Amino acid sequence: MSKTNPARGMRDFLPADVRKRNYVINIIKEVYEKYGFEPLETPSVENLETLTGKYGEEGNQLMFKILKRGEKLQEELAEGKIKSENELSDLALRYDLTVPLARVVANYRNELPKFFKRYQIQPVWRADRPAKGRYREFYQCDVDAIGSSSMIVEAELCMAVSEILEKLGFEDFVIRINHRQLLRGMLEASGIEEKSQNDALVSIDKLDKIGKDGVIKEFEERGITQETGNKLLNLFDKIREIDNAKRWDEKDFPSQTKNAAITNKLRDFVNSNEYGNLGIEDLVKFQLNIEEQSIENFIQIDPSLARGLSYYTGAIFEVVLTKGDFSGSIAGGGRYDGLIGMFGKEQIPAVGFSIGLERILFVMEERGMFPDDLTTNSADVMITIWNEESAGESLKLAGELRAGGLRVLVYPEADKLGKQFKYADSLNIPFVCVLGETELAENKVALKNLKSGEQETLERNEIAGKIK
Amino acid sequence: MSKTNPARGMRDFLPADVRKRNYVINIIKEVYEKYGFEPLETPSVENLETLTGKYGEEGNQLMFKILKRGEKLQEELAEGKIKSENELSDLALRYDLTVPLARVVANYRNELPKFFKRYQIQPVWRADRPAKGRYREFYQCDVDAIGSSSMIVEAELCMAVSEILEKLGFEDFVIRINHRQLLRGMLEASGIEEKSQNDALVSIDKLDKIGKDGVIKEFEERGITQETGNKLLNLFDKIREIDNAKRWDEKDFPSQTKNAAITNKLRDFVNSNEYGNLGIEDLVKFQLNIEEQSIENFIQIDPSLARGLSYYTGAIFEVVLTKGDFSGSIAGGGRYDGLIGMFGKEQIPAVGFSIGLERILFVMEERGMFPDDLTTNSADVMITIWNEESAGESLKLAGELRAGGLRVLVYPEADKLGKQFKYADSLNIPFVCVLGETELAENKVALKNLKSGEQETLERNEIAGKIK
């Protein structure tokens, strides 16, 4: 590893990369703003105690912690007084955008509107083992709606995320939806006791990766019988059967019918379990809110969706692509009605979605989904330098053309004209201006089209128009 | 300190803050792009060795260092093996944007154009004692031109920065310019030996704060005689005399004459000193490059300007405001031809400018320089919810209006209509849509103007036009 590389798991973004990232970020911002979400930014560094204990054991381990500062630390170290990591650190890098939001809502409750809708597009840091597509610094694009428990909010969030994905050019996405209360109901109806439910969720979350046998095996290790496990997994099978027809071009089995059929099957399964029925009630309301809208075709009720994070309390979402070989979600979210209460006196309901910018960029790159003009040169014209004495004239002309709305590069030094032309060509700049002795004497400019080779002498005020 | 506050010296930016920050950032980006600068982004976290030793002793102390991870650290701590801070940390938060740029240029030399012009607008972190206007996380807006030693680049950088300040609405700024070689020449001509020159620069840098007596005192502590010190400070006095006429509305003593007079005075002083003459030669070229251009009036040659950072090798700049009580610079920069060579095999010349976003925002806030529409509501219309059953209709209408280009808020739950109206009004949203039973039956919408109180019933497709 050269000493000029970025740190392990971190990336430099050269201009073409930044342009692609900004293209996606701007579409995300634009859609969120149209939905009335407002921008929020929080510091990269949080007090360690703000983050600790919010993400489970894995989160605590993957957090980048910041060393305390000052002479006292040095002294204590020298004296061998410090025996544990916890005494060394007081701050940590942000691990997600949800916990900082919860802190902000608790802190500024009186300054924020009752129903606070915010988006936040910032990096987060996790000391994960770097792998293809997995970085230690990566962006999250979060959107959250604070203050309401109504399923209207879930519907609107899904609409916004789906509009973003469509604007970016995705056609093959599915928004999987499930509900933590419904999950609890399903677990209880299967006979899994409360004390084993969290473990069970962790295993179910891995169903795609470890398969049914893997889940059954993990269940048994955790004291859940094979019979109980099979009962639950058979339910998932049955529902997958209902869903296994391709979602697209499916005229005789439209999604709303499909989702209604799934809901009925789930209702039968949880029977009279109160949590299960609470979850189903929410899912029915959700379906009603999106009825006959284009989003409806992207929604798939998936009772096996579990989501890793422990703070979810209601609906949970995950967005996946159905074509190509990219597995894993490109966005996810859910309702977390308890998190803000951990910071303030008040329990405030909240639900949010996080779009994984890096994964979206990865797939868009693979699929060639970026517009062409993102990767072309960044200047409309280059102005050459005739000699050192007349450089000021070149700079003056540059100022005039910029005032006329052009993006103008000035070659930075006096050099052979041929070399300057070549440089412009190497950057794909279409036009070059020359201010030679004749041109300067006549107060004119020679304009060369590098594509056609054509050259003409023009008045200074004609140049901008000609290039446009 | 409440546990919901941001960490010490860090800030949360609520929506109105973010909008102001983005307003300034967008103007900066727009101007830099017009000058052919391209965006670059580097990771927030760098290898510790990349940053160490680049900023002087103060920089090393103010760096936020990141704790090593993993079990080995825990074991070593428990065994009392770790005696010094250096064994605890392998990474650190970015301290400025210049050193990462130098690393990037050395690393991607073959992928970047020969003359690489980049801008970078990202946060940096310094564990400074927080004070009014001094934060531990703050943004820098850097622009740098790599690959040329020509003073054309210095001229263009000053033009870009001055255009940004003018676009933001500043009229009272001055770009002070000096030159590290000229400084060396002046020190030598005063009789200050090479070994004391760095100390002397540190003291001169504080002239504004500690005054002439303070500088002389510090000089004496460092073995520089009073006579020598006075020789130098008298030069500064004479030049300030030339400059002390107000720069603005000065018909009979225009800046170019003024700067030429100052240059002559400096030439006399350094006499035959080679460094001094190299510096003066650059400043003369610089003046030639900006001759008869609007930037000329903002330029002030200031031989007492020193700049703190040790990596500067040529021209140095600082931008200050001349009216109001804000002291201190709002931007600064200079040439650093040796820094990139610290990372690669090749010495590559470079010069850059850094705009202090936080200071600019502070002054703009004090002076009321933000446009009004930044602080108004973020939605054009709010759609009410009549009841839970018809919420889907409200969401559908929202989709239609958004497709028509409007920013639309949907009230997130069924509630008393009066309460919903009040909420819209509290957010300064001018229009509210109601989809009551009658409207739904007739497939129409009631539109209420909250300012005038007027209400009318319209076809759904008339709404967007009416609001616009």
PDB file of C-alpha atoms in Angstrom, chain A residues 2-8 10-15 18-19 21-22 29 33-47 49-50 61 63-70 73-74 77-80 82-85 88-89 91 93 103-104 106-108 111-117 119 122-123 125 127 136-137 139 147-150 152-153 155-156 159 163 285 288-293 342-344 378-379 385 388-389 391-393 395-396 398-399 402-403 405-415 419 423 427, chain B residues 2-8 10-15 18-19 21-22 29 33-47 49-50 61 63-70 73-74 77-80 82-85 88-89 91 93 103-104 106-108 111-117 122-123 125 127 136-137 139 147-150 152-153 155-156 159 163 285 288-293 342-344 378-379 385 388-389 391-393 395-396 398-399 402-403 405-415 419 423 427:
ATOM      1  CA  SER A   2       1.582   3.254  -1.150  1.00  0.00           C
ATOM      2  CA  LYS A   3       1.699   6.109   1.288  1.00  0.00           C
ATOM      3  CA  THR A   4      -0.298   8.202  -1.186  1.00  0.00           C
ATOM      4  CA  ASN A   5      -3.325   5.894  -1.188  1.00  0.00           C
ATOM      5  CA  PRO A   6      -6.361   6.885   0.824  1.00  0.00           C
ATOM      6  CA  ALA A   7      -6.722   5.089   4.162  1.00  0.00           C
ATOM      7  CA  ARG A   8      -8.011   1.508   4.081  1.00  0.00           C
ATOM      8  CA  MET A  10     -11.815   4.998   2.179  1.00  0.00           C
ATOM      9  CA  ARG A  11     -12.010   6.539  -1.279  1.00  0.00           C
ATOM     10  CA  ASP A  12     -10.911   9.621  -3.193  1.00  0.00           C
ATOM     11  CA  PHE A  13     -13.472  10.927  -5.655  1.00  0.00           C
ATOM     12  CA  LEU A  14     -11.907  12.452  -8.753  1.00  0.00           C
ATOM     13  CA  PRO A  15     -13.968  15.003 -10.736  1.00  0.00           C
ATOM     14  CA  VAL A  18     -17.997  13.636  -7.941  1.00  0.00           C
ATOM     15  CA  ARG A  19     -20.145  14.612 -10.923  1.00  0.00           C
ATOM     16  CA  ARG A  21     -22.397  11.327  -7.158  1.00  0.00           C
ATOM     17  CA  ASN A  22     -23.841  14.835  -7.365  1.00  0.00           C
ATOM     18  CA  LYS A  29     -32.806  16.216  -2.964  1.00  0.00           C
ATOM     19  CA  GLU A  33     -38.023  18.809  -1.451  1.00  0.00           C
ATOM     20  CA  LYS A  34     -41.105  18.289  -3.650  1.00  0.00           C
ATOM     21  CA  TYR A  35     -42.552  16.160  -0.859  1.00  0.00           C
ATOM     22  CA  GLY A  36     -41.949  18.938   1.661  1.00  0.00           C
ATOM     23  CA  PHE A  37     -38.934  17.376   3.360  1.00  0.00           C
ATOM     24  CA  GLU A  38     -36.365  19.860   4.629  1.00  0.00           C
ATOM     25  CA  PRO A  39     -32.589  19.553   4.818  1.00  0.00           C
ATOM     26  CA  LEU A  40     -30.816  18.826   8.099  1.00  0.00           C
ATOM     27  CA  GLU A  41     -27.102  18.427   8.776  1.00  0.00           C
ATOM     28  CA  THR A  42     -25.515  17.134  11.957  1.00  0.00           C
ATOM     29  CA  PRO A  43     -21.850  16.993  12.973  1.00  0.00           C
ATOM     30  CA  SER A  44     -19.702  14.056  11.850  1.00  0.00           C
ATOM     31  CA  VAL A  45     -18.496  13.683  15.415  1.00  0.00           C
ATOM     32  CA  GLU A  46     -20.900  12.848  18.249  1.00  0.00           C
ATOM     33  CA  ASN A  47     -20.379  12.362  21.955  1.00  0.00           C
ATOM     34  CA  GLU A  49     -22.497   8.318  24.917  1.00  0.00           C
ATOM     35  CA  THR A  50     -24.941   9.550  22.267  1.00  0.00           C
ATOM     36  CA  GLN A  61     -17.473  -2.692  17.756  1.00  0.00           C
ATOM     37  CA  MET A  63     -17.701   2.499  15.598  1.00  0.00           C
ATOM     38  CA  PHE A  64     -14.685   4.717  14.890  1.00  0.00           C
ATOM     39  CA  LYS A  65     -13.803   6.224  18.263  1.00  0.00           C
ATOM     40  CA  ILE A  66     -11.771   9.386  18.720  1.00  0.00           C
ATOM     41  CA  LEU A  67      -8.845   9.581  21.078  1.00  0.00           C
ATOM     42  CA  LYS A  68      -9.093  11.991  24.000  1.00  0.00           C
ATOM     43  CA  ARG A  69      -6.769  14.965  23.733  1.00  0.00           C
ATOM     44  CA  GLY A  70      -4.450  16.805  26.074  1.00  0.00           C
ATOM     45  CA  LEU A  73      -4.026  11.464  28.697  1.00  0.00           C
ATOM     46  CA  GLN A  74      -0.268  11.371  28.075  1.00  0.00           C
ATOM     47  CA  LEU A  77      -0.687   6.502  29.802  1.00  0.00           C
ATOM     48  CA  ALA A  78       2.895   6.972  30.926  1.00  0.00           C
ATOM     49  CA  GLU A  79       1.887   5.939  34.416  1.00  0.00           C
ATOM     50  CA  GLY A  80       0.070   2.869  33.044  1.00  0.00           C
ATOM     51  CA  ILE A  82      -5.363   3.369  31.583  1.00  0.00           C
ATOM     52  CA  LYS A  83      -6.535  -0.217  31.421  1.00  0.00           C
ATOM     53  CA  SER A  84      -9.421  -0.100  28.971  1.00  0.00           C
ATOM     54  CA  GLU A  85     -10.419   1.432  25.671  1.00  0.00           C
ATOM     55  CA  LEU A  88      -9.340   6.646  25.986  1.00  0.00           C
ATOM     56  CA  SER A  89     -12.219   7.990  23.978  1.00  0.00           C
ATOM     57  CA  LEU A  91     -16.160  11.072  20.901  1.00  0.00           C
ATOM     58  CA  LEU A  93     -17.741   9.270  14.225  1.00  0.00           C
ATOM     59  CA  ARG A 103     -30.942  13.559  19.333  1.00  0.00           C
ATOM     60  CA  VAL A 104     -31.755  16.662  17.264  1.00  0.00           C
ATOM     61  CA  ALA A 106     -35.211  15.796  21.354  1.00  0.00           C
ATOM     62  CA  ASN A 107     -32.926  18.858  21.575  1.00  0.00           C
ATOM     63  CA  TYR A 108     -34.841  21.330  19.370  1.00  0.00           C
ATOM     64  CA  GLU A 111     -38.062  25.060  17.284  1.00  0.00           C
ATOM     65  CA  LEU A 112     -39.144  22.307  14.925  1.00  0.00           C
ATOM     66  CA  PRO A 113     -42.626  21.904  13.422  1.00  0.00           C
ATOM     67  CA  LYS A 114     -44.892  19.330  15.079  1.00  0.00           C
ATOM     68  CA  PHE A 115     -44.567  17.087  12.058  1.00  0.00           C
ATOM     69  CA  PHE A 116     -40.914  17.440  11.197  1.00  0.00           C
ATOM     70  CA  LYS A 117     -40.030  16.062   7.762  1.00  0.00           C
ATOM     71  CA  TYR A 119     -33.847  14.659   4.640  1.00  0.00           C
ATOM     72  CA  GLN A 122     -24.119  12.894   4.684  1.00  0.00           C
ATOM     73  CA  PRO A 123     -21.363  10.335   5.174  1.00  0.00           C
ATOM     74  CA  TRP A 125     -18.362   5.667   9.175  1.00  0.00           C
ATOM     75  CA  ALA A 127     -14.912   0.090  10.755  1.00  0.00           C
ATOM     76  CA  ARG A 136     -15.562   2.477   5.801  1.00  0.00           C
ATOM     77  CA  GLU A 137     -16.828   5.924   4.827  1.00  0.00           C
ATOM     78  CA  TYR A 139     -23.000   8.224   2.228  1.00  0.00           C
ATOM     79  CA  GLY A 147     -44.480  13.188  14.922  1.00  0.00           C
ATOM     80  CA  SER A 148     -47.188  10.975  13.447  1.00  0.00           C
ATOM     81  CA  SER A 149     -48.097   7.299  13.850  1.00  0.00           C
ATOM     82  CA  SER A 150     -50.405   7.333  10.849  1.00  0.00           C
ATOM     83  CA  ILE A 152     -50.204   7.905   5.651  1.00  0.00           C
ATOM     84  CA  VAL A 153     -46.563   8.677   6.390  1.00  0.00           C
ATOM     85  CA  ALA A 155     -47.291   5.514   2.148  1.00  0.00           C
ATOM     86  CA  GLU A 156     -45.768   8.905   1.359  1.00  0.00           C
ATOM     87  CA  MET A 159     -43.984   7.120  -2.902  1.00  0.00           C
ATOM     88  CA  GLU A 163     -40.210   8.401  -7.471  1.00  0.00           C
ATOM     89  CA  LYS A 285     -54.315   0.823   6.028  1.00  0.00           C
ATOM     90  CA  LEU A 288     -55.670   1.484   1.251  1.00  0.00           C
ATOM     91  CA  ASN A 289     -53.490   4.622   1.141  1.00  0.00           C
ATOM     92  CA  ILE A 290     -51.697   3.561  -2.027  1.00  0.00           C
ATOM     93  CA  GLU A 291     -54.705   2.019  -3.780  1.00  0.00           C
ATOM     94  CA  GLU A 292     -54.863   2.740  -7.504  1.00  0.00           C
ATOM     95  CA  GLN A 293     -51.613   4.678  -7.460  1.00  0.00           C
ATOM     96  CA  MET A 342     -34.327   7.545  24.592  1.00  0.00           C
ATOM     97  CA  PHE A 343     -33.029  11.136  24.327  1.00  0.00           C
ATOM     98  CA  GLY A 344     -35.920  13.257  25.554  1.00  0.00           C
ATOM     99  CA  SER A 378     -15.969  20.904 -17.944  1.00  0.00           C
ATOM    100  CA  ALA A 379     -15.019  23.938 -20.089  1.00  0.00           C
ATOM    101  CA  ILE A 385      -1.439  32.617 -23.803  1.00  0.00           C
ATOM    102  CA  GLU A 388       3.866  36.680 -20.777  1.00  0.00           C
ATOM    103  CA  GLU A 389       3.387  40.354 -21.589  1.00  0.00           C
ATOM    104  CA  ALA A 391      -1.310  37.283 -20.544  1.00  0.00           C
ATOM    105  CA  GLY A 392      -3.425  40.011 -18.942  1.00  0.00           C
ATOM    106  CA  GLU A 393      -5.343  40.362 -22.234  1.00  0.00           C
ATOM    107  CA  LEU A 395      -7.380  36.898 -18.653  1.00  0.00           C
ATOM    108  CA  LYS A 396      -9.475  39.918 -19.572  1.00  0.00           C
ATOM    109  CA  ALA A 398     -11.745  35.097 -20.167  1.00  0.00           C
ATOM    110  CA  GLY A 399     -13.606  37.464 -17.846  1.00  0.00           C
ATOM    111  CA  ARG A 402     -17.481  34.088 -18.386  1.00  0.00           C
ATOM    112  CA  ALA A 403     -19.733  37.120 -17.989  1.00  0.00           C
ATOM    113  CA  GLY A 405     -22.181  32.575 -19.448  1.00  0.00           C
ATOM    114  CA  LEU A 406     -19.338  30.376 -20.711  1.00  0.00           C
ATOM    115  CA  ARG A 407     -17.083  28.071 -18.748  1.00  0.00           C
ATOM    116  CA  VAL A 408     -13.617  29.208 -19.661  1.00  0.00           C
ATOM    117  CA  LEU A 409     -10.207  27.647 -19.084  1.00  0.00           C
ATOM    118  CA  VAL A 410      -7.117  29.840 -19.455  1.00  0.00           C
ATOM    119  CA  TYR A 411      -3.923  27.978 -20.378  1.00  0.00           C
ATOM    120  CA  PRO A 412      -1.793  28.816 -17.371  1.00  0.00           C
ATOM    121  CA  GLU A 413       1.514  29.786 -19.013  1.00  0.00           C
ATOM    122  CA  ALA A 414       3.186  31.085 -22.143  1.00  0.00           C
ATOM    123  CA  ASP A 415       4.028  28.056 -24.275  1.00  0.00           C
ATOM    124  CA  LYS A 419       1.198  22.458 -27.339  1.00  0.00           C
ATOM    125  CA  TYR A 423      -3.772  20.331 -24.306  1.00  0.00           C
ATOM    126  CA  LEU A 427      -9.417  17.698 -22.360  1.00  0.00           C
TER     127      LEU A 427
ATOM    128  CA  SER B   2     -27.617  18.370  28.066  1.00  0.00           C
ATOM    129  CA  LYS B   3     -27.015  14.947  26.629  1.00  0.00           C
ATOM    130  CA  THR B   4     -28.969  15.988  23.526  1.00  0.00           C
ATOM    131  CA  ASN B   5     -26.593  18.829  22.604  1.00  0.00           C
ATOM    132  CA  PRO B   6     -24.093  18.279  19.809  1.00  0.00           C
ATOM    133  CA  ALA B   7     -20.537  17.540  20.975  1.00  0.00           C
ATOM    134  CA  ARG B   8     -18.430  20.501  22.196  1.00  0.00           C
ATOM    135  CA  MET B  10     -19.765  21.079  16.886  1.00  0.00           C
ATOM    136  CA  ARG B  11     -23.050  22.308  15.444  1.00  0.00           C
ATOM    137  CA  ASP B  12     -26.380  21.005  14.187  1.00  0.00           C
ATOM    138  CA  PHE B  13     -27.716  22.810  11.138  1.00  0.00           C
ATOM    139  CA  LEU B  14     -31.500  23.047  11.115  1.00  0.00           C
ATOM    140  CA  PRO B  15     -33.243  23.508   7.734  1.00  0.00           C
ATOM    141  CA  VAL B  18     -28.649  24.443   5.719  1.00  0.00           C
ATOM    142  CA  ARG B  19     -30.435  26.600   3.159  1.00  0.00           C
ATOM    143  CA  ARG B  21     -25.045  27.399   3.798  1.00  0.00           C
ATOM    144  CA  ASN B  22     -26.115  25.885   0.484  1.00  0.00           C
ATOM    145  CA  LYS B  29     -19.266  26.212  -6.908  1.00  0.00           C
ATOM    146  CA  GLU B  33     -16.913  25.862 -12.429  1.00  0.00           C
ATOM    147  CA  LYS B  34     -16.996  28.910 -14.722  1.00  0.00           C
ATOM    148  CA  TYR B  35     -13.243  29.198 -14.246  1.00  0.00           C
ATOM    149  CA  GLY B  36     -12.778  25.569 -15.276  1.00  0.00           C
ATOM    150  CA  PHE B  37     -12.112  24.200 -11.782  1.00  0.00           C
ATOM    151  CA  GLU B  38     -13.378  20.682 -11.202  1.00  0.00           C
ATOM    152  CA  PRO B  39     -14.804  19.088  -8.058  1.00  0.00           C
ATOM    153  CA  LEU B  40     -12.713  16.747  -5.899  1.00  0.00           C
ATOM    154  CA  GLU B  41     -13.674  14.961  -2.690  1.00  0.00           C
ATOM    155  CA  THR B  42     -11.343  13.125  -0.337  1.00  0.00           C
ATOM    156  CA  PRO B  43     -12.133  10.991   2.701  1.00  0.00           C
ATOM    157  CA  SER B  44     -12.667  12.657   6.076  1.00  0.00           C
ATOM    158  CA  VAL B  45     -10.275  10.157   7.605  1.00  0.00           C
ATOM    159  CA  GLU B  46      -6.623   9.995   6.529  1.00  0.00           C
ATOM    160  CA  ASN B  47      -3.777   7.772   7.606  1.00  0.00           C
ATOM    161  CA  GLU B  49       1.270   9.498   8.753  1.00  0.00           C
ATOM    162  CA  THR B  50      -0.247  11.432   5.820  1.00  0.00           C
ATOM    163  CA  GLN B  61      -1.718  18.894  18.788  1.00  0.00           C
ATOM    164  CA  MET B  63      -5.580  16.961  15.180  1.00  0.00           C
ATOM    165  CA  PHE B  64      -8.464  14.634  16.079  1.00  0.00           C
ATOM    166  CA  LYS B  65      -6.896  11.175  16.179  1.00  0.00           C
ATOM    167  CA  ILE B  66      -8.842   7.952  15.828  1.00  0.00           C
ATOM    168  CA  LEU B  67      -8.404   5.079  18.227  1.00  0.00           C
ATOM    169  CA  LYS B  68      -7.078   1.812  16.824  1.00  0.00           C
ATOM    170  CA  ARG B  69      -9.636  -0.966  16.749  1.00  0.00           C
ATOM    171  CA  GLY B  70      -9.643  -4.620  17.658  1.00  0.00           C
ATOM    172  CA  LEU B  73      -5.423  -2.961  21.574  1.00  0.00           C
ATOM    173  CA  GLN B  74      -7.549  -4.163  24.489  1.00  0.00           C
ATOM    174  CA  LEU B  77      -3.887  -1.872  27.343  1.00  0.00           C
ATOM    175  CA  ALA B  78      -4.841  -4.444  29.948  1.00  0.00           C
ATOM    176  CA  GLU B  79      -1.203  -5.500  30.179  1.00  0.00           C
ATOM    177  CA  GLY B  80      -0.118  -1.855  30.521  1.00  0.00           C
ATOM    178  CA  ILE B  82       0.981   1.098  25.819  1.00  0.00           C
ATOM    179  CA  LYS B  83       2.938   4.064  27.105  1.00  0.00           C
ATOM    180  CA  SER B  84       2.284   6.760  24.561  1.00  0.00           C
ATOM    181  CA  GLU B  85      -0.517   8.231  22.511  1.00  0.00           C
ATOM    182  CA  LEU B  88      -3.057   4.186  20.152  1.00  0.00           C
ATOM    183  CA  SER B  89      -3.930   5.787  16.879  1.00  0.00           C
ATOM    184  CA  LEU B  91      -5.917   7.425  11.584  1.00  0.00           C
ATOM    185  CA  LEU B  93      -9.605  13.438  10.821  1.00  0.00           C
ATOM    186  CA  ARG B 103      -1.583  13.265  -1.630  1.00  0.00           C
ATOM    187  CA  VAL B 104      -4.207  12.891  -4.386  1.00  0.00           C
ATOM    188  CA  ALA B 106       0.910  12.419  -6.157  1.00  0.00           C
ATOM    189  CA  ASN B 107      -1.279   9.304  -6.250  1.00  0.00           C
ATOM    190  CA  TYR B 108      -3.237   9.904  -9.485  1.00  0.00           C
ATOM    191  CA  GLU B 111      -5.043  10.171 -14.509  1.00  0.00           C
ATOM    192  CA  LEU B 112      -5.186  13.908 -13.867  1.00  0.00           C
ATOM    193  CA  PRO B 113      -4.630  16.622 -16.470  1.00  0.00           C
ATOM    194  CA  LYS B 114      -1.196  18.263 -16.457  1.00  0.00           C
ATOM    195  CA  PHE B 115      -2.714  21.459 -15.128  1.00  0.00           C
ATOM    196  CA  PHE B 116      -5.166  20.164 -12.594  1.00  0.00           C
ATOM    197  CA  LYS B 117      -7.625  22.792 -11.380  1.00  0.00           C
ATOM    198  CA  GLN B 122     -15.766  19.792   2.657  1.00  0.00           C
ATOM    199  CA  PRO B 123     -15.500  19.946   6.443  1.00  0.00           C
ATOM    200  CA  TRP B 125     -11.687  19.183  12.064  1.00  0.00           C
ATOM    201  CA  ALA B 127      -9.529  20.319  18.364  1.00  0.00           C
ATOM    202  CA  ARG B 136     -14.157  22.117  15.898  1.00  0.00           C
ATOM    203  CA  GLU B 137     -15.847  21.037  12.676  1.00  0.00           C
ATOM    204  CA  TYR B 139     -16.107  23.879   6.188  1.00  0.00           C
ATOM    205  CA  GLY B 147       1.219  22.154 -12.374  1.00  0.00           C
ATOM    206  CA  SER B 148       2.250  25.704 -13.249  1.00  0.00           C
ATOM    207  CA  SER B 149       4.589  28.242 -11.643  1.00  0.00           C
ATOM    208  CA  SER B 150       3.255  31.098 -13.750  1.00  0.00           C
ATOM    209  CA  ILE B 152      -1.128  33.855 -14.460  1.00  0.00           C
ATOM    210  CA  VAL B 153      -2.522  31.300 -12.029  1.00  0.00           C
ATOM    211  CA  ALA B 155      -4.088  36.309 -11.067  1.00  0.00           C
ATOM    212  CA  GLU B 156      -6.878  33.946 -12.064  1.00  0.00           C
ATOM    213  CA  MET B 159     -10.208  36.968  -9.979  1.00  0.00           C
ATOM    214  CA  GLU B 163     -16.021  37.329  -8.285  1.00  0.00           C
ATOM    215  CA  LYS B 285       4.130  40.041 -13.237  1.00  0.00           C
ATOM    216  CA  LEU B 288       0.731  43.151 -15.185  1.00  0.00           C
ATOM    217  CA  ASN B 289      -1.715  40.248 -15.428  1.00  0.00           C
ATOM    218  CA  ILE B 290      -4.504  42.117 -13.678  1.00  0.00           C
ATOM    219  CA  GLU B 291      -3.842  45.527 -15.237  1.00  0.00           C
ATOM    220  CA  GLU B 292      -6.987  47.436 -16.174  1.00  0.00           C
ATOM    221  CA  GLN B 293      -9.254  44.723 -14.851  1.00  0.00           C
ATOM    222  CA  MET B 342       6.664  15.387  -0.017  1.00  0.00           C
ATOM    223  CA  PHE B 343       4.293  12.650  -1.250  1.00  0.00           C
ATOM    224  CA  GLY B 344       5.633  11.770  -4.691  1.00  0.00           C
ATOM    225  CA  SER B 378     -40.573  25.021   1.836  1.00  0.00           C
ATOM    226  CA  ALA B 379     -44.006  23.970   0.454  1.00  0.00           C
ATOM    227  CA  ILE B 385     -56.791  14.638   5.266  1.00  0.00           C
ATOM    228  CA  GLU B 388     -58.598   7.795   7.173  1.00  0.00           C
ATOM    229  CA  GLU B 389     -60.631   6.117   4.447  1.00  0.00           C
ATOM    230  CA  ALA B 391     -56.353   9.527   2.770  1.00  0.00           C
ATOM    231  CA  GLY B 392     -55.355   7.705  -0.411  1.00  0.00           C
ATOM    232  CA  GLU B 393     -57.216  10.354  -2.419  1.00  0.00           C
ATOM    233  CA  LEU B 395     -51.980  11.280  -1.516  1.00  0.00           C
ATOM    234  CA  LYS B 396     -53.079  10.814  -5.121  1.00  0.00           C
ATOM    235  CA  ALA B 398     -50.409  15.302  -3.946  1.00  0.00           C
ATOM    236  CA  GLY B 399     -48.806  13.149  -6.635  1.00  0.00           C
ATOM    237  CA  ARG B 402     -46.019  17.375  -7.611  1.00  0.00           C
ATOM    238  CA  ALA B 403     -46.020  16.168 -11.196  1.00  0.00           C
ATOM    239  CA  GLY B 405     -44.065  21.112 -10.408  1.00  0.00           C
ATOM    240  CA  LEU B 406     -45.360  22.059  -6.965  1.00  0.00           C
ATOM    241  CA  ARG B 407     -43.833  21.349  -3.586  1.00  0.00           C
ATOM    242  CA  VAL B 408     -46.596  19.659  -1.667  1.00  0.00           C
ATOM    243  CA  LEU B 409     -46.996  18.815   1.985  1.00  0.00           C
ATOM    244  CA  VAL B 410     -49.635  16.262   2.998  1.00  0.00           C
ATOM    245  CA  TYR B 411     -50.968  16.632   6.536  1.00  0.00           C
ATOM    246  CA  PRO B 412     -49.951  13.283   7.970  1.00  0.00           C
ATOM    247  CA  GLU B 413     -53.129  12.216   9.767  1.00  0.00           C
ATOM    248  CA  ALA B 414     -56.884  12.587   9.965  1.00  0.00           C
ATOM    249  CA  ASP B 415     -57.606  15.502  12.304  1.00  0.00           C
ATOM    250  CA  LYS B 419     -56.276  22.244  13.264  1.00  0.00           C
ATOM    251  CA  TYR B 423     -50.752  23.978  11.029  1.00  0.00           C
ATOM    252  CA  LEU B 427     -45.529  26.975   8.445  1.00  0.00           C
TER     253      LEU B 427
END
